[in-house]
Tab-separated table of C-alpha atoms in Angstrom:
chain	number	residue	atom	x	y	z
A	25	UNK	CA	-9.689	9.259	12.089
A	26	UNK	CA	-8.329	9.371	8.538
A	27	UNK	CA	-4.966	11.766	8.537
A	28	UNK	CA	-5.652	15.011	6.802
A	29	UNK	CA	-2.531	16.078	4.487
A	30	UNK	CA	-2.503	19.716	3.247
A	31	UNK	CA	-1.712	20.674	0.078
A	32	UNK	CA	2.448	21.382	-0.457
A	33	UNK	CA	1.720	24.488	-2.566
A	34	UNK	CA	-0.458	26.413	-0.076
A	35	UNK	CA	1.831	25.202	3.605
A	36	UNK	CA	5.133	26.454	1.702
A	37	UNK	CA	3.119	29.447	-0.147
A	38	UNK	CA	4.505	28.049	-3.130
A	39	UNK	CA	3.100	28.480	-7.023
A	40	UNK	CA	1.838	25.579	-9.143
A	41	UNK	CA	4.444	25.931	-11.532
A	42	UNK	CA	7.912	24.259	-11.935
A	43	UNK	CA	9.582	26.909	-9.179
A	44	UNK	CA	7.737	24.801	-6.616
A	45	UNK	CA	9.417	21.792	-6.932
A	46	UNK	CA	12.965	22.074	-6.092
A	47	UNK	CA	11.717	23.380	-2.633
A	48	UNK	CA	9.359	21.615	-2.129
A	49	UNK	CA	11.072	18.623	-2.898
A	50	UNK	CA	13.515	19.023	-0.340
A	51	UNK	CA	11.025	19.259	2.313
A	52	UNK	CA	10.236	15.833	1.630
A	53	UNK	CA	13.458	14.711	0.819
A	54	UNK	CA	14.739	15.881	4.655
A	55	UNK	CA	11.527	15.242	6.711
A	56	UNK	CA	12.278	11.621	5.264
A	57	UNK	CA	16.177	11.090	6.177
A	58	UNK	CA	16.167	13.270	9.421
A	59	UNK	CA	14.067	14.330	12.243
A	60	UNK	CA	11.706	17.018	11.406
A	61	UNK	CA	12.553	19.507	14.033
A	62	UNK	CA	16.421	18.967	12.403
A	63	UNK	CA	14.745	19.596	8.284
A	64	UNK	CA	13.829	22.802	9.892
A	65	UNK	CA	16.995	23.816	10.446
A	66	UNK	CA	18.766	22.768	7.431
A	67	UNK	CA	16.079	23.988	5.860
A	68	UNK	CA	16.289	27.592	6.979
A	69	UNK	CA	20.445	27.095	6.288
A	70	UNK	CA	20.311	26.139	2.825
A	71	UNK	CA	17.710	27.883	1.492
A	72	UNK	CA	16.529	30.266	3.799
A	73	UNK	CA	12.816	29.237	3.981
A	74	UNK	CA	11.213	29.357	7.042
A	75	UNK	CA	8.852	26.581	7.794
A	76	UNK	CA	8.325	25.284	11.368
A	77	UNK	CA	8.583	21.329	12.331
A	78	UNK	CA	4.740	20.617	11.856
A	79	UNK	CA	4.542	21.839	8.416
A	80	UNK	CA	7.930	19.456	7.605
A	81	UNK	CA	6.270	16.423	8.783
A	82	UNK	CA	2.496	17.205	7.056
A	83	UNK	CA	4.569	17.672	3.810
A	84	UNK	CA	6.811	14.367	4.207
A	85	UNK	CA	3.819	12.687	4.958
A	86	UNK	CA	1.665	14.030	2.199
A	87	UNK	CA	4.216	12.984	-0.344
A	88	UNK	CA	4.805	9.468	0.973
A	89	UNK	CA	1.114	8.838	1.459
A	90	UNK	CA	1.166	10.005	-2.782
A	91	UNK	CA	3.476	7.524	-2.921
A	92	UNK	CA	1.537	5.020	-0.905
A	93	UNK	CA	-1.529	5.739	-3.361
A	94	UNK	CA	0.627	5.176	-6.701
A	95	UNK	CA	2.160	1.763	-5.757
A	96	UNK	CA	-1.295	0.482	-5.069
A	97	UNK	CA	-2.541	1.861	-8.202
A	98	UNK	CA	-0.053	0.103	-9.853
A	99	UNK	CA	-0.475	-3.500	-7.963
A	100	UNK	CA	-4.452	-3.493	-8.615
A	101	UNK	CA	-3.248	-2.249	-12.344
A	102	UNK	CA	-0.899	-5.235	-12.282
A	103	UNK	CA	-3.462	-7.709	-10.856
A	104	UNK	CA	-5.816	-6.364	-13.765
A	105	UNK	CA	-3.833	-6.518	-16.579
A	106	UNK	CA	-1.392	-9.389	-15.955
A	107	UNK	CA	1.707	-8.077	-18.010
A	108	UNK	CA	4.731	-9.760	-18.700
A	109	UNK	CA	7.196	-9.221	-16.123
A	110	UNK	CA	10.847	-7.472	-16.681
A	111	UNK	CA	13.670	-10.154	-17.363
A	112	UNK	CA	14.936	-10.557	-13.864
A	113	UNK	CA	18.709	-11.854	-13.121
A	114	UNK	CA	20.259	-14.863	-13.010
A	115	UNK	CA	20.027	-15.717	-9.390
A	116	UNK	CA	17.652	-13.213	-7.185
A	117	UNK	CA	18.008	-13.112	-3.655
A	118	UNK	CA	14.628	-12.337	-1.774
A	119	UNK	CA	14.206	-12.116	1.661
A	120	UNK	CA	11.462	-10.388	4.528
A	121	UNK	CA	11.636	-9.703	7.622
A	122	UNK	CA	10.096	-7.568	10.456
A	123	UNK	CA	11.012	-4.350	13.163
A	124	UNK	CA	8.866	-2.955	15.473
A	125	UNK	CA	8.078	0.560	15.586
A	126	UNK	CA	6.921	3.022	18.961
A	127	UNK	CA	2.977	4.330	18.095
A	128	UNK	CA	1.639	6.737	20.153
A	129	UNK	CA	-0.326	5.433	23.257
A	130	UNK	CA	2.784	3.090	24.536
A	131	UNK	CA	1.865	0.186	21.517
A	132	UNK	CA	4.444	-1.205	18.750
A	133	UNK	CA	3.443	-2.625	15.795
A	134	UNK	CA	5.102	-4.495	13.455
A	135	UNK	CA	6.889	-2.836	9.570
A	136	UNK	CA	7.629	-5.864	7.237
A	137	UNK	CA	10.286	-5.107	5.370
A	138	UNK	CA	11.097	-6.933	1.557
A	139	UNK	CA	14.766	-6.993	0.417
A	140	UNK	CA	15.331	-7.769	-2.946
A	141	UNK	CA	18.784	-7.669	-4.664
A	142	UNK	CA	21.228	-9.909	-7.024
A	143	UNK	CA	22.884	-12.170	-6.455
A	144	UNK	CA	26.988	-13.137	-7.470
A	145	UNK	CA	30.026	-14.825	-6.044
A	146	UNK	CA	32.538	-13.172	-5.282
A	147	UNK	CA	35.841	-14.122	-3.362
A	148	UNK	CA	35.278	-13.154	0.801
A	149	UNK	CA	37.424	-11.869	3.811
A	150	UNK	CA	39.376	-15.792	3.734
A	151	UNK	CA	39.885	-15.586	-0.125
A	152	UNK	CA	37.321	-18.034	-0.708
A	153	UNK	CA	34.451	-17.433	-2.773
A	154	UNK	CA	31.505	-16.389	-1.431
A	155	UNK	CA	27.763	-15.431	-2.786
A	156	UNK	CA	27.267	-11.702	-2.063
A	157	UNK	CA	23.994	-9.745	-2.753
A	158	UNK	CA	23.882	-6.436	-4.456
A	159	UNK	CA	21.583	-3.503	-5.884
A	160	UNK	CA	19.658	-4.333	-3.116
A	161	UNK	CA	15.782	-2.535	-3.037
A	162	UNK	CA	13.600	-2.852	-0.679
A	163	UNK	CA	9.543	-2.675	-0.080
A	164	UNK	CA	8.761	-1.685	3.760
A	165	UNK	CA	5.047	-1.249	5.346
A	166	UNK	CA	2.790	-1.693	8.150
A	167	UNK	CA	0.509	-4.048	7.801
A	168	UNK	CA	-0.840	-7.752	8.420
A	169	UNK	CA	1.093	-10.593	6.483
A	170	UNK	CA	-1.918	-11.324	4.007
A	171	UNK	CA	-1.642	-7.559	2.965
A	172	UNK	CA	1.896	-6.887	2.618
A	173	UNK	CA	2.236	-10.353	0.567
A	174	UNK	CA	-0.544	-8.630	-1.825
A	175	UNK	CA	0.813	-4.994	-1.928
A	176	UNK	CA	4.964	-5.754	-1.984
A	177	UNK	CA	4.185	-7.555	-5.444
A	178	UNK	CA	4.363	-4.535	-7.009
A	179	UNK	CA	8.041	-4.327	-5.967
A	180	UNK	CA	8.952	-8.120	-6.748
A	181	UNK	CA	7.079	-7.583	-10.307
A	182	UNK	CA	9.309	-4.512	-11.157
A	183	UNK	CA	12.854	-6.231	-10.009
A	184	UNK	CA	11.732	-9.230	-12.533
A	185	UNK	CA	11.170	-11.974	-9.497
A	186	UNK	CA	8.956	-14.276	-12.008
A	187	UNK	CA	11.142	-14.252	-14.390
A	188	UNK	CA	14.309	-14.914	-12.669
A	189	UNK	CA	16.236	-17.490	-13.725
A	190	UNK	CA	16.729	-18.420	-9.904
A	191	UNK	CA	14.957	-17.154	-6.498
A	192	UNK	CA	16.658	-17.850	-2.841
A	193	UNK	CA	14.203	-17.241	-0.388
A	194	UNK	CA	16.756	-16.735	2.386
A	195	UNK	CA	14.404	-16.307	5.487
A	196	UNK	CA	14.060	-17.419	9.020
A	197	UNK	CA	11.241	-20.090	10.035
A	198	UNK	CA	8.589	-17.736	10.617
A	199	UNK	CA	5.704	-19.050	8.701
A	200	UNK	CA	4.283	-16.324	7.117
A	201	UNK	CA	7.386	-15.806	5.142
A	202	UNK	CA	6.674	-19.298	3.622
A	203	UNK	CA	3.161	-17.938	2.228
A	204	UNK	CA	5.027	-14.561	1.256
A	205	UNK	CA	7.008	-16.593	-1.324
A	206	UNK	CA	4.493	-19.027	-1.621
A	207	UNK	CA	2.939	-16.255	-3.512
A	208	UNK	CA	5.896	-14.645	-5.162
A	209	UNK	CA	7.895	-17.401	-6.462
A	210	UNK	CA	6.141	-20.655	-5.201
A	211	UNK	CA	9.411	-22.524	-6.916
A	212	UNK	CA	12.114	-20.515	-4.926
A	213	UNK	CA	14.875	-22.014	-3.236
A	214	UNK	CA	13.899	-22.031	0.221
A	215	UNK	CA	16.857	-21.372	2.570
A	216	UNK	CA	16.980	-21.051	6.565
A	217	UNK	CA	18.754	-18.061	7.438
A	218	UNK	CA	21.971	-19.640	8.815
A	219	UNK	CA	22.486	-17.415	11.896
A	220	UNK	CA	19.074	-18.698	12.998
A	221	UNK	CA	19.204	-22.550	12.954
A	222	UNK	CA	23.023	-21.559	15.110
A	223	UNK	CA	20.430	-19.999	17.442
A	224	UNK	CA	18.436	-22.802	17.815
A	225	UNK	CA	21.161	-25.076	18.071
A	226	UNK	CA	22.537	-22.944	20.648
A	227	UNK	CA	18.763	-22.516	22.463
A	228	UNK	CA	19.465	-26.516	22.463
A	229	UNK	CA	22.396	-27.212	24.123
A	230	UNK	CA	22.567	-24.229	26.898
A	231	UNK	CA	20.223	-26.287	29.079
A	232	UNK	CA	22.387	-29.383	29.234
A	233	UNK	CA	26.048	-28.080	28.941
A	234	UNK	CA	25.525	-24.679	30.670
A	235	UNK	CA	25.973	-21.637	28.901
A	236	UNK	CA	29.513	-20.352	28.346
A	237	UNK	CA	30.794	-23.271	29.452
A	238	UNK	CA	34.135	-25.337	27.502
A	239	UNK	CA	32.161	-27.946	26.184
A	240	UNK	CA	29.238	-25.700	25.379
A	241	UNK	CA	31.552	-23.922	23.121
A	242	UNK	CA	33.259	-26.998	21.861
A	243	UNK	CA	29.508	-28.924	20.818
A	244	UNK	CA	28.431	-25.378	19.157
A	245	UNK	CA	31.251	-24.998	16.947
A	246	UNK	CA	31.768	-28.634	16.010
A	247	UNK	CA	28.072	-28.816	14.854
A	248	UNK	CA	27.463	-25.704	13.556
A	249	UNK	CA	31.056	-25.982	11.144
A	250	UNK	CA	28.944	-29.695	10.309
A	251	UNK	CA	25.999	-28.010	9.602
A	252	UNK	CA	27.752	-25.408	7.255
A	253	UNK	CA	30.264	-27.423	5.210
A	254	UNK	CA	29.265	-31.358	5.654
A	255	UNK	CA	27.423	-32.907	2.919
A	256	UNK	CA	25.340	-34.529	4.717
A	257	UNK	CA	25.549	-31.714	8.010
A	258	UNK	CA	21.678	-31.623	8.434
A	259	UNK	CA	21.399	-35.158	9.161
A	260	UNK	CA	24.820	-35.508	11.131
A	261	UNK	CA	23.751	-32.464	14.000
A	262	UNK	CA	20.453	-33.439	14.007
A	263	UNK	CA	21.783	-37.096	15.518
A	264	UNK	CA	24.175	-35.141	18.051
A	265	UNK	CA	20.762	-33.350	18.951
A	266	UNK	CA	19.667	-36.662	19.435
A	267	UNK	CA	22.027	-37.636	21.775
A	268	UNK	CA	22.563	-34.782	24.023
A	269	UNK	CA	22.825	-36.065	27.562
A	270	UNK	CA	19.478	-34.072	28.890
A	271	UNK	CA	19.422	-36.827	31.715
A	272	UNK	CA	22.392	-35.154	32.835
A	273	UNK	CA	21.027	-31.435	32.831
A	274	UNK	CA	20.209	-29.629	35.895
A	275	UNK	CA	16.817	-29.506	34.856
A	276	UNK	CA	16.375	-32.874	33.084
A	277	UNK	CA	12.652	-32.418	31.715
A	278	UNK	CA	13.503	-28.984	30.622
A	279	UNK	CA	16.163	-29.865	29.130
A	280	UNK	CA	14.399	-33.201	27.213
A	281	UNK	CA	11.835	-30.679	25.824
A	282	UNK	CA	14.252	-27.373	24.696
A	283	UNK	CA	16.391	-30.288	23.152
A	284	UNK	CA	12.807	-32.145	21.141
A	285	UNK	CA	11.868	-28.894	20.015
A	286	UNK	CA	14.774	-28.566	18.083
A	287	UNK	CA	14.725	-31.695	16.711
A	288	UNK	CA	11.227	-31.206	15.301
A	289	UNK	CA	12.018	-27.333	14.297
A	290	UNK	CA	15.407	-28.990	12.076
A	291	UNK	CA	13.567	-32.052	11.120
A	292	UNK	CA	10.560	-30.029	8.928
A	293	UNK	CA	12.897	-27.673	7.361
A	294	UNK	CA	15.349	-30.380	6.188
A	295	UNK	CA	15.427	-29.008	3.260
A	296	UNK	CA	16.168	-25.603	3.878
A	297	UNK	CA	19.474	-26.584	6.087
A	298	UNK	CA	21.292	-27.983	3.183
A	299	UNK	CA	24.080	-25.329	3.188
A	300	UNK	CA	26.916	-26.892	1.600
A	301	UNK	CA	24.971	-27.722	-1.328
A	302	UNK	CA	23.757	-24.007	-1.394
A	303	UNK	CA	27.615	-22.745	-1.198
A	304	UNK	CA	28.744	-24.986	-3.909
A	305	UNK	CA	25.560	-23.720	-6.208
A	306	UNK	CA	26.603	-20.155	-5.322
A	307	UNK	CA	23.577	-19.528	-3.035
A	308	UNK	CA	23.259	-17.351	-0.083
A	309	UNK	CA	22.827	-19.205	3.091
A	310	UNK	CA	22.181	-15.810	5.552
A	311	UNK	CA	19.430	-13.275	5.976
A	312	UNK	CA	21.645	-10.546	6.736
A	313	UNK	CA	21.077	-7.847	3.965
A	314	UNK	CA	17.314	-8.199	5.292
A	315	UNK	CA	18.071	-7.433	9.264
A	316	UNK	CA	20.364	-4.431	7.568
A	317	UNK	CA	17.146	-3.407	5.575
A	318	UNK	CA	15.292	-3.635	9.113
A	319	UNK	CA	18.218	-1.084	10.735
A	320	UNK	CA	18.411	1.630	7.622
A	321	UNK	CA	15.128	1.526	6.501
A	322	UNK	CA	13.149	1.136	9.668
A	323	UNK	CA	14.963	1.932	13.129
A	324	UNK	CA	17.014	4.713	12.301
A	325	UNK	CA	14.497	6.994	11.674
A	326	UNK	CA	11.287	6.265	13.075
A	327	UNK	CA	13.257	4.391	16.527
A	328	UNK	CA	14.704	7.638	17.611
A	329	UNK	CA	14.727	8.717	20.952
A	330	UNK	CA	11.170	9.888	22.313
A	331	UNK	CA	10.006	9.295	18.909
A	332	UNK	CA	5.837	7.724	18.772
A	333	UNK	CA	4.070	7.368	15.662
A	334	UNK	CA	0.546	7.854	14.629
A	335	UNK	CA	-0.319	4.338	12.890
A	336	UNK	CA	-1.935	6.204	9.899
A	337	UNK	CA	1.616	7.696	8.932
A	338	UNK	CA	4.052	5.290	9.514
A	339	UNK	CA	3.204	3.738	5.735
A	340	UNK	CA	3.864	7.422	4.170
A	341	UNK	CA	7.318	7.485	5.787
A	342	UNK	CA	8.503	4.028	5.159
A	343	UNK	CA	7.379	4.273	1.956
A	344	UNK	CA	9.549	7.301	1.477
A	345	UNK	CA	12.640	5.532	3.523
A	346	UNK	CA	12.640	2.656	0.736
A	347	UNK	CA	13.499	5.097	-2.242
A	348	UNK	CA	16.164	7.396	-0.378
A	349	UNK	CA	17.964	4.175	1.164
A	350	UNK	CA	18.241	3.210	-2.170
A	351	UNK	CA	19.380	6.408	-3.956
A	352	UNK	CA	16.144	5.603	-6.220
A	353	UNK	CA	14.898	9.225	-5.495
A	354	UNK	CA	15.264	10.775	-8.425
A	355	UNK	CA	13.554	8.194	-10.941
A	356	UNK	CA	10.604	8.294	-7.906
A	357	UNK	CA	9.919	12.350	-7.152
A	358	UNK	CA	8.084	13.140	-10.543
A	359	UNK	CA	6.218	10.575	-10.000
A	360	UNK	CA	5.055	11.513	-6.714
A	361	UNK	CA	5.039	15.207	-7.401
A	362	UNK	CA	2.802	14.645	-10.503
A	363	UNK	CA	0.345	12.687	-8.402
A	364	UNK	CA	0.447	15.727	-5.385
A	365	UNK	CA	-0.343	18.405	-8.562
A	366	UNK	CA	-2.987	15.967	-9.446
A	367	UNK	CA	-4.925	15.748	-5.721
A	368	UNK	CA	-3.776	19.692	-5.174
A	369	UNK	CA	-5.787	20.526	-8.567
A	370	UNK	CA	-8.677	17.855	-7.401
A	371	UNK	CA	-9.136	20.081	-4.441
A	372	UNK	CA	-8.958	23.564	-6.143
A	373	UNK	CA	-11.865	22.137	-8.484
A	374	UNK	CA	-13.772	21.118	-5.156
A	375	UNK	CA	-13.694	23.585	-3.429
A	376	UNK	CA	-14.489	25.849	-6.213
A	377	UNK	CA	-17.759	23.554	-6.500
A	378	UNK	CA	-18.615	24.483	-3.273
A	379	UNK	CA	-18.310	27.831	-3.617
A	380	UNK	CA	-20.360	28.297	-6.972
A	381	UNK	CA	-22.960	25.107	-7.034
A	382	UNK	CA	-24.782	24.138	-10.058
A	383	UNK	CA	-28.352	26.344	-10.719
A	384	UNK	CA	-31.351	23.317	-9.333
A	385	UNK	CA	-32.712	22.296	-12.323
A	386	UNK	CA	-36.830	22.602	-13.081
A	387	UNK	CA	-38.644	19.641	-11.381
A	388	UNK	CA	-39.267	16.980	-14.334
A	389	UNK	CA	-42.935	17.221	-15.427
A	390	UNK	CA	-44.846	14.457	-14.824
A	391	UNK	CA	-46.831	12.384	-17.509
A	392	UNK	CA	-50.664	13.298	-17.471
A	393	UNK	CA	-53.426	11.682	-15.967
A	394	UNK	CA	-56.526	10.185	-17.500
A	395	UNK	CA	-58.579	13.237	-15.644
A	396	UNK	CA	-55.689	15.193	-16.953
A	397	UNK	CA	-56.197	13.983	-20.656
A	398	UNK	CA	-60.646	13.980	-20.606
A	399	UNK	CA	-60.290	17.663	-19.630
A	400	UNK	CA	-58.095	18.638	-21.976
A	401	UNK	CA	-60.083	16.719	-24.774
A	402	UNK	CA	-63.074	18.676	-23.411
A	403	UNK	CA	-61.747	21.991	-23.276
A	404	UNK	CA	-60.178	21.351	-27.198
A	405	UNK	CA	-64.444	20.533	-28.188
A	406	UNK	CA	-65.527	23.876	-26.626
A	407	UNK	CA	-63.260	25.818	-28.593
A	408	UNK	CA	-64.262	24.468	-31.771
A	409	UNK	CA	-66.928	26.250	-33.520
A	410	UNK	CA	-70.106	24.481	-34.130
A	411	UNK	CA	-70.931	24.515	-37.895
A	412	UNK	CA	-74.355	26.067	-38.102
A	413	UNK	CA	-77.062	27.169	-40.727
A	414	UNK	CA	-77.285	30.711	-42.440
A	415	UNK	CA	-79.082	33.713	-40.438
A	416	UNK	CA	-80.851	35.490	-43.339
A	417	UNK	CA	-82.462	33.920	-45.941
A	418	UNK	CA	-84.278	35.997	-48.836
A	419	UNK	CA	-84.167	39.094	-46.279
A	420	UNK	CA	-85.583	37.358	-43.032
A	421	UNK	CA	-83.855	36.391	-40.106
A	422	UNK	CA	-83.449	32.495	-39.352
A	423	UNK	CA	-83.295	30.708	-36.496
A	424	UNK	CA	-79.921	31.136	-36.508
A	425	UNK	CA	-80.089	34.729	-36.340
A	426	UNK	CA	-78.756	36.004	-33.088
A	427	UNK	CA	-81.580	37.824	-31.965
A	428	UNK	CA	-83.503	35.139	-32.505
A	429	UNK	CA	-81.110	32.843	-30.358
A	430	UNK	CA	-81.203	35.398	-27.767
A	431	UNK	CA	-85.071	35.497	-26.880
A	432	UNK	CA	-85.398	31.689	-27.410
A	433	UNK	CA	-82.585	31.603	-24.658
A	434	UNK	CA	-84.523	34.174	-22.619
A	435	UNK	CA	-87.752	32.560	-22.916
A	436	UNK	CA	-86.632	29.098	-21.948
A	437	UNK	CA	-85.192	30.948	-18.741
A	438	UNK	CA	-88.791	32.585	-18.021
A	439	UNK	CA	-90.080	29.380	-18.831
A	440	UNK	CA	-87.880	27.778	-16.097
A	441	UNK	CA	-88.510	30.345	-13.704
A	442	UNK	CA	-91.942	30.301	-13.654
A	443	UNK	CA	-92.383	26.560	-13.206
A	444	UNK	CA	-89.765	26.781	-10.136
């Protein structure tokens, strides 16, 4: 069932006018950084209005689901028109990720989340420099891979990702990622998240050395400073993979196929492991403003505790979470508001239909028949008058006279009753 959101003016008792907007606003504005039982409250502080928790939450939602609506207006706008894209910056970063969210009925489903920010290097905690990502925005929703791809364009068009002079796609392996920025920026510098290939490395060597162990930590931390700073690091851990000693392991065939799988997982993304080269270009080599993006936007507000969500309005608040994580809430609101004025006025208009329909017009006539047409023809000949003779001539009486008409008529009826 499709959720039903009802109109801001008429749950707060609000006017139409410009006095509606400042609280109404901040209904929104709190249902989407706190818990709507807690908006109620501040609510009530601030301003003294008096709204309980339900009306909160149908507000929030009706103003992120507006804001839902306008962003795919403006992607199938986008797709129509094809405009030229905003200049974008010098070196983009671009990243996507996913956090699972509670539903109601004990399920979790999946929000993608899109980071997108700017890249520059600056010097880092050991006075070397260091590419760090900034003005970060983000595009968060609940949906399959094939969709979000389609709808977060409308985010990567406005920070200028076309026309960038340089993308890094710093993501983990997941595949659908690759097809994200296969449609984005098919030329983007593809880089492995470097926490993640540590993982694997470390999902490598637990089985043979033992977790925890001294030379567990000693292999780790030799090959993972190779893979980071070595010119040629890819190639040098992937022979120490090689030549782990899994026919030592407790579990030797366990340990043989952990230790292949990494091999093959490092072996097709080659190319996306080549850290030092990214550090010297001034790249990005981790995911992590992403997995933040995940935490801020995502978890803290719709993870809390006994918190389930109705699938149809986790999109609304997400939506919502994107702009006030990003202090991008006042360029958004009028936006939003105009399009709730818009649907409130759509639904004055219907309802005002319904109340006072439209008189049934006449039936059309239709076009006569042939019968139609011989009668009328007919009935036209009767009512023209038969040109006849005069009815006196030189004082007598004609045939045409009327008298004379009469008994002629009168003696053709005797005439026919008599035969019968």
């Amino acid at each position: 069932m499709e959720p039903v959101f009802s109109p801001p003016d008429e749950d707060l008792e609000l006017r139409p006018g410009e006095a509606s907007d400042t609280p109404a606003e901040g209904v929104a504005r709190l249902g989407t950084k706190m818990p709507f039982e807690q908006a109620t409250a501040e609510l009530a502080f601030f301003w003294g209005v008096e709204v309980d928790a339900t009306t909160v939450r149908r507000y929030t939602e009706a103003a992120g689901a507006a804001y839902v609506a306008e962003q795919t207006a403006e992607v199938e706008r986008l797709e129509r028109e094809r405009p030229a894209p905003p200049t974008g910056p010098t070196v983009q970063y671009l990243s996507a990720d996913g956090a699972m969210v509670p539903l109601l009925g004990g399920q979790w489903a999946e929000v993608k989340t899109l980071a997108i920010g700017e890249v520059a290097v600056r010097r880092g905690a050991d006075g070397l420099p260091e590419a760090q990502t900034t003005n970060l925005t983000y595009f968060s929703r609940l949906a399959d891979a094939e969709t979000f791809t389609r709808q977060a364009y409308v985010e990567a068009y406005q920070r200028g990702t076309e026309s960038a002079a340089v993308v890094c796609a710093v993501q983990d392996g997941a595949e659908w990622l690759q097809g994200l920025v296969d449609v984005l920026r098919p030329d983007a510098v593809r880089i492995l998240d470097f926490p993640h290939a540590v993982e694997h490395l470390t999902a490598a060597v637990q089985p043979v050395l033992g977790a925890g162990t001294p030379a567990f930590t000693e292999w780790l931390d030799q090959q993972a400073h190779t893979l980071k700073h070595a010119a040629d690091g890819a190639r040098q851990v992937l022979a120490a993979l090689a030549d782990l000693p899994v026919h030592a392991a407790a579990e030797p065939i366990l340990a043989a196929e952990v230790r292949d799988s990494a091999l093959a997982y490092f072996t097709k993304r080659l190319p996306q492991v080549q850290y030092a080269t990214f550090q010297v270009a001034g790249y990005p080599i981790g995911s992590g403003s992403t997995e933040s993006a995940n935490k801020v936007v995502v978890e803290a507000r719709l993870k809390g505790s006994g918190m389930h969500w109705a699938r149809a309005n986790v999109n609304p608040l997400v939506a919502l979470r994107t702009v006030a994580c990003t202090d991008r809430w006042a360029d958004v609101w009028p936006r939003i508001s105009a399009r709730l004025r818009t649907e409130a006025e759509q639904r004055r208009h219907s309802r005002w239909r319904a109340r006072h329909p439209a008189p049934t017009p006449p039936p059309a006539e239709s076009p006569p028949t042939p019968a139609m047409v011989a009668i009328a023809q007919l009935a036209t000949a009767q009512a023209t008058p038969v040109p006849r003779g005069k009815s006196v001539v030189n004082g007598r009486p004609t045939a045409f006279h009327p008298w004379k008409r009469y008994n002629c008529l009168s003696g053709a009826r005797r005439a026919q009753d008599s035969s019968s």
